[in-house]
Each structure stands twice: as C-alpha cells, then as structure tokens.
C-alpha cells in the first residue's frame, strides 16, 4: 500500500526550514528518501533501517518512528538547490530472501525562492 | 563512469508496436528494478530481478516482460503498445537485501511516448 506524504507542496524562502512527513498503514522494514529534479532521475538522500533511527546529510536529516510507521524529513536553512520533488519509499517487512522494490508516496513538491 | 545506464533516452512510437528499453548497471549489484513514472509523477514499481529471478510483479500487464541476460542487464520489452503506456521508465539497481545498504541507484530514465 502506498505511503502517504504531506504536505503535497511547500514554497519557502531561502534559509527557511521545512518538514515533510511520510506515513504507512503497514509495518515497515525501512524508509527511503529521494529527491527528484525536473527531467532527472530520483537521487538517493538517505535510508532509515531501524525504528527511531535518525540520520543526517548536510542540512537534511530524517527520523523514523517504527511504532507509528512514520518518517519525517527535515530540511533546515533551505538552499535554492533543495528545490525538487521529495519522495519517501517504503519496503515491506522482510520476508526472507531477495529484495523488494520500493513503494513510493506521491511526492512533495518543494520550491525554494530567493 | 555511469553507474546505471538506459537506452534510448527518448522513444516515440505508434500504438500497437513492440519496443524494448535496455538497462545496464556496472555496480555489481544483485538486484535490478523497473519503475514507471506517469504524467502525475507517481513512481510505481513494476518488476525486480535478483540473480536473474523475478521477485515481484506488481499487477503489470503481461504485455510487459523483463528480460535479464545476465546480472548486469535488465531489459524491458513491451508488446502491443497502448496510449496509457506513455510515461518515463526508470531502471534501478541495489545491493542484495541484508548487505547493509539498500540504496537504489536510478538510471536517467526513458521517456516513452505512444501516439
């Protein structure tokens, strides 16, 4: 089942902060975050594998609450280069063997204005 | 050093034709995927292949068939193309689950337009 992302779109000024949420109705093995710029492929930002795990990447960090089946992506002091569509992708609980593909949310469009 | 490559980048064709999209990865990954991104930017998994075995097939019409001649290649063949097949198709690869990182590396995409 597709994870639900919110908000659908965000418009910020440079230097402002943003939070993008991702929730699932099913148990999760991991949560992935990707950013896609117009006309380009999705680019990996980070993966969260354990409940409660927080990871950071420059001024972009994320948390994963396994119990609540939710993840949030935090963008602080946003830069123009952060503009794009952010997708969370979820994997189902590990059932042994091989690897499943990702089920992506519908994306959050982030526009950073100077 | 392109990690995941796809050809062609653009594909314009008529309804009813058969076409193929090629994908190659040089990362040594065990698992490869095909995703479809529609006009609303919804990104949906179509297939995944692990060591040449199909793992999942997410209710994709059987007009779509993935073919993997070896671990580094996963081609997508589409028969009897329909207007609704117009989309951007992304190939991706990742290490086998349990390797410590399931990051997916995406190819540049193939924009398919069916007329």
Short mmCIF file of C-alpha atoms in Angstrom, two decimals:
data_model
loop_
_atom_site.label_atom_id
_atom_site.label_comp_id
_atom_site.label_asym_id
_atom_site.label_seq_id
_atom_site.Cartn_x
_atom_site.Cartn_y
_atom_site.Cartn_z
CA UNK A 1 0.00 0.00 0.00
CA UNK A 2 1.25 3.44 -0.95
CA UNK A 3 2.65 5.60 1.88
CA UNK A 4 1.01 8.97 2.39
CA UNK A 5 3.14 12.08 2.14
CA UNK A 6 2.31 15.53 3.43
CA UNK A 7 2.26 18.29 2.53
CA UNK A 8 1.76 17.95 -1.23
CA UNK A 9 3.66 21.16 -1.90
CA UNK A 10 5.74 23.69 0.01
CA UNK A 11 7.01 27.10 -1.03
CA UNK A 12 9.81 28.54 1.07
CA UNK A 13 12.23 31.41 1.07
CA UNK A 14 15.92 30.60 1.16
CA UNK A 15 17.02 29.94 4.72
CA UNK A 16 13.64 28.70 5.95
CA UNK A 17 13.02 25.22 7.32
CA UNK A 18 10.68 22.51 6.07
CA UNK A 19 9.34 19.19 7.31
CA UNK A 20 7.96 16.51 5.01
CA UNK A 21 6.05 13.62 6.53
CA UNK A 22 5.53 10.08 5.34
CA UNK A 23 3.21 7.56 6.96
CA UNK A 24 2.21 3.99 6.20
CA UNK A 25 -0.64 1.76 7.29
CA UNK A 26 1.63 -1.31 7.11
CA UNK A 27 4.66 -2.42 9.09
CA UNK A 28 7.84 -1.12 7.55
CA UNK A 29 11.29 -2.64 7.13
CA UNK A 30 12.84 0.63 6.06
CA UNK A 31 12.08 4.09 4.76
CA UNK A 32 13.98 5.69 1.90
CA UNK A 33 14.05 9.35 0.92
CA UNK A 34 14.79 10.53 -2.61
CA UNK A 35 14.82 13.89 -4.33
CA UNK A 36 13.96 14.32 -7.99
CA UNK A 37 14.61 17.46 -10.00
CA UNK A 38 12.59 18.17 -13.12
CA UNK A 39 13.62 15.94 -16.01
CA UNK A 40 16.08 13.97 -13.92
CA UNK A 41 16.17 10.65 -12.11
CA UNK A 42 15.41 10.32 -8.40
CA UNK A 43 18.54 10.70 -6.29
CA UNK A 44 19.01 8.87 -3.01
CA UNK A 45 19.14 11.05 0.12
CA UNK A 46 19.06 8.57 2.98
CA UNK A 47 17.65 5.33 4.27
CA UNK A 48 16.39 4.60 7.75
CA UNK A 49 16.50 0.95 8.76
CA UNK A 50 15.74 0.91 12.45
CA UNK A 51 12.83 2.20 14.44
CA UNK A 52 13.59 5.57 15.98
CA UNK A 53 16.67 5.99 13.87
CA UNK A 54 17.69 9.48 12.84
CA UNK A 55 20.14 10.17 10.10
CA UNK A 56 21.60 13.38 8.76
CA UNK A 57 23.02 14.54 5.48
CA UNK A 58 24.37 18.11 5.50
CA UNK A 59 21.35 20.18 6.50
CA UNK A 60 18.91 17.42 5.62
CA UNK A 61 18.01 14.88 8.27
CA UNK A 62 15.28 12.33 8.84
CA UNK A 63 13.66 10.33 11.58
CA UNK A 64 11.83 7.02 11.56
CA UNK A 65 9.27 6.05 14.17
CA UNK A 66 8.76 2.34 13.52
CA UNK A 67 5.96 2.07 16.06
CA UNK A 68 3.94 4.80 14.43
CA UNK A 69 5.04 3.69 10.96
CA UNK A 70 6.05 7.24 10.19
CA UNK A 71 9.08 9.07 8.91
CA UNK A 72 9.84 12.76 8.63
CA UNK A 73 12.40 14.57 6.50
CA UNK A 74 13.80 17.81 7.90
CA UNK A 75 15.36 20.46 5.70
CA UNK A 76 16.99 23.27 7.65
CA UNK A 77 18.20 26.60 6.32
CA UNK A 78 16.99 25.61 2.87
CA UNK A 79 19.04 26.43 -0.19
CA UNK A 80 17.93 27.03 -3.77
CA UNK A 81 19.42 23.66 -4.69
CA UNK A 82 16.93 21.91 -2.42
CA UNK A 83 14.09 22.59 -4.84
CA UNK A 84 12.55 19.49 -6.32
CA UNK A 85 10.11 16.72 -5.56
CA UNK A 86 10.79 14.62 -2.49
CA UNK A 87 9.64 11.02 -2.37
CA UNK A 88 9.54 8.64 0.51
CA UNK A 89 9.78 4.99 -0.42
CA UNK A 90 8.92 2.10 1.83
CA UNK A 91 9.84 -1.56 1.87
CA UNK A 92 7.57 -4.20 3.29
CA UNK A 93 8.63 -6.22 6.29
CA UNK A 94 11.48 -8.55 5.45
CA UNK A 95 10.16 -11.94 4.48
CA UNK A 96 13.46 -13.57 3.71
CA UNK A 97 15.46 -13.81 0.51
CA UNK A 98 15.91 -11.34 -2.29
CA UNK A 99 14.94 -7.71 -2.20
CA UNK A 100 11.63 -5.97 -2.78
CA UNK A 101 11.19 -2.79 -4.75
CA UNK A 102 10.09 0.43 -3.15
CA UNK A 103 6.54 1.67 -2.86
CA UNK A 104 6.73 5.43 -3.21
CA UNK A 105 4.47 8.16 -1.91
CA UNK A 106 3.03 10.68 -4.33
CA UNK A 107 5.79 13.15 -3.62
CA UNK A 108 6.12 16.58 -2.05
CA UNK A 109 6.96 19.47 -4.35
CA UNK A 110 9.39 21.85 -2.70
CA UNK A 111 10.04 25.27 -4.21
CA UNK A 112 12.74 27.46 -2.71
CA UNK A 113 12.59 31.10 -3.66
CA UNK A 114 15.47 33.55 -3.30
CA UNK B 1 31.65 6.12 -15.10
CA UNK B 2 27.90 5.72 -15.49
CA UNK B 3 26.52 3.51 -12.73
CA UNK B 4 23.11 2.73 -14.27
CA UNK B 5 22.54 3.47 -17.92
CA UNK B 6 19.44 3.20 -20.10
CA UNK B 7 18.86 3.36 -23.81
CA UNK B 8 17.16 5.01 -25.51
CA UNK B 9 16.56 8.23 -23.61
CA UNK B 10 13.53 9.07 -25.74
CA UNK B 11 11.25 6.66 -27.57
CA UNK B 12 8.34 7.77 -29.75
CA UNK B 13 6.25 5.07 -31.38
CA UNK B 14 2.82 4.18 -32.69
CA UNK B 15 0.14 2.24 -30.88
CA UNK B 16 0.38 -1.48 -31.43
CA UNK B 17 4.15 -1.54 -31.91
CA UNK B 18 6.60 -3.62 -29.87
CA UNK B 19 9.57 -1.89 -28.29
CA UNK B 20 12.41 -2.57 -25.88
CA UNK B 21 14.30 -0.46 -23.38
CA UNK B 22 17.76 -1.56 -22.30
CA UNK B 23 19.33 -1.13 -18.89
CA UNK B 24 22.84 -1.87 -17.67
CA UNK B 25 24.50 -1.39 -14.28
CA UNK B 26 28.21 -1.59 -13.53
CA UNK B 27 27.87 -1.53 -9.74
CA UNK B 28 27.96 -5.27 -9.23
CA UNK B 29 24.52 -5.19 -7.63
CA UNK B 30 22.42 -8.32 -7.37
CA UNK B 31 19.01 -6.70 -7.77
CA UNK B 32 17.61 -4.58 -10.57
CA UNK B 33 14.22 -2.91 -10.96
CA UNK B 34 11.93 -1.23 -13.40
CA UNK B 35 9.78 1.70 -12.28
CA UNK B 36 7.14 3.62 -14.22
CA UNK B 37 6.57 7.33 -13.59
CA UNK B 38 3.33 8.64 -15.05
CA UNK B 39 2.35 12.17 -16.03
CA UNK B 40 1.38 12.94 -12.43
CA UNK B 41 4.91 11.97 -11.34
CA UNK B 42 3.66 8.89 -9.49
CA UNK B 43 6.58 6.46 -9.32
CA UNK B 44 5.50 2.82 -9.29
CA UNK B 45 7.49 -0.40 -9.08
CA UNK B 46 6.93 -2.75 -12.00
CA UNK B 47 9.48 -5.54 -11.60
CA UNK B 48 12.50 -6.52 -9.63
CA UNK B 49 15.07 -9.15 -10.59
CA UNK B 50 17.50 -10.79 -8.22
CA UNK B 51 20.16 -13.07 -9.68
CA UNK B 52 18.06 -13.46 -12.81
CA UNK B 53 14.96 -14.48 -10.88
CA UNK B 54 11.81 -12.41 -10.93
CA UNK B 55 10.91 -11.46 -7.38
CA UNK B 56 7.86 -9.27 -7.71
CA UNK B 57 5.46 -8.28 -10.43
CA UNK B 58 3.10 -5.54 -9.30
CA UNK B 59 0.00 -6.28 -11.38
CA UNK B 60 1.72 -5.17 -14.54
CA UNK B 61 0.03 -6.24 -17.80
CA UNK B 62 1.66 -9.26 -19.38
CA UNK B 63 2.45 -7.10 -22.41
CA UNK B 64 5.43 -6.02 -20.31
CA UNK B 65 8.20 -8.57 -19.95
CA UNK B 66 11.56 -8.05 -18.27
CA UNK B 67 14.48 -9.95 -19.71
CA UNK B 68 17.80 -10.34 -17.94
CA UNK B 69 20.61 -11.90 -19.99
CA UNK B 70 22.98 -11.51 -17.03
CA UNK B 71 23.25 -9.88 -13.61
CA UNK B 72 24.29 -6.52 -15.05
CA UNK B 73 21.41 -6.16 -17.52
CA UNK B 74 17.66 -5.93 -17.18
CA UNK B 75 15.81 -5.05 -20.38
CA UNK B 76 12.13 -4.18 -20.63
CA UNK B 77 10.16 -5.43 -23.60
CA UNK B 78 6.70 -4.05 -24.29
CA UNK B 79 4.29 -5.64 -26.75
CA UNK B 80 1.30 -4.03 -28.42
CA UNK B 81 1.92 -0.57 -27.02
CA UNK B 82 -1.07 1.43 -25.81
CA UNK B 83 -1.57 5.16 -25.24
CA UNK B 84 -1.57 4.59 -21.48
CA UNK B 85 1.95 3.20 -21.63
CA UNK B 86 3.27 6.70 -22.24
CA UNK B 87 5.45 7.50 -19.25
CA UNK B 88 9.02 7.74 -18.07
CA UNK B 89 10.52 4.34 -17.28
CA UNK B 90 13.36 4.17 -14.79
CA UNK B 91 15.72 1.30 -14.28
CA UNK B 92 17.37 0.99 -10.86
CA UNK B 93 19.68 -1.36 -9.01
CA UNK B 94 20.52 -2.07 -5.39
CA UNK B 95 22.68 -4.42 -3.35
CA UNK B 96 21.02 -7.56 -2.15
CA UNK B 97 18.91 -7.04 0.99
CA UNK B 98 20.94 -7.60 4.12
CA UNK B 99 24.13 -6.24 2.62
CA UNK B 100 23.95 -3.19 4.87
CA UNK B 101 22.66 -0.76 2.30
CA UNK B 102 19.54 -0.95 0.19
CA UNK B 103 20.10 2.36 -1.56
CA UNK B 104 18.65 2.28 -5.04
CA UNK B 105 20.59 3.81 -7.89
CA UNK B 106 18.39 5.05 -10.70
CA UNK B 107 19.18 5.27 -14.36
CA UNK B 108 18.46 8.51 -16.27
CA UNK B 109 15.06 7.31 -17.46
CA UNK B 110 13.47 6.61 -20.84
CA UNK B 111 10.60 8.84 -21.90
CA UNK B 112 8.18 6.70 -23.90
CA UNK B 113 5.53 8.44 -25.98
CA UNK B 114 2.89 6.34 -27.69
CA UNK B 115 0.99 8.09 -30.48
#
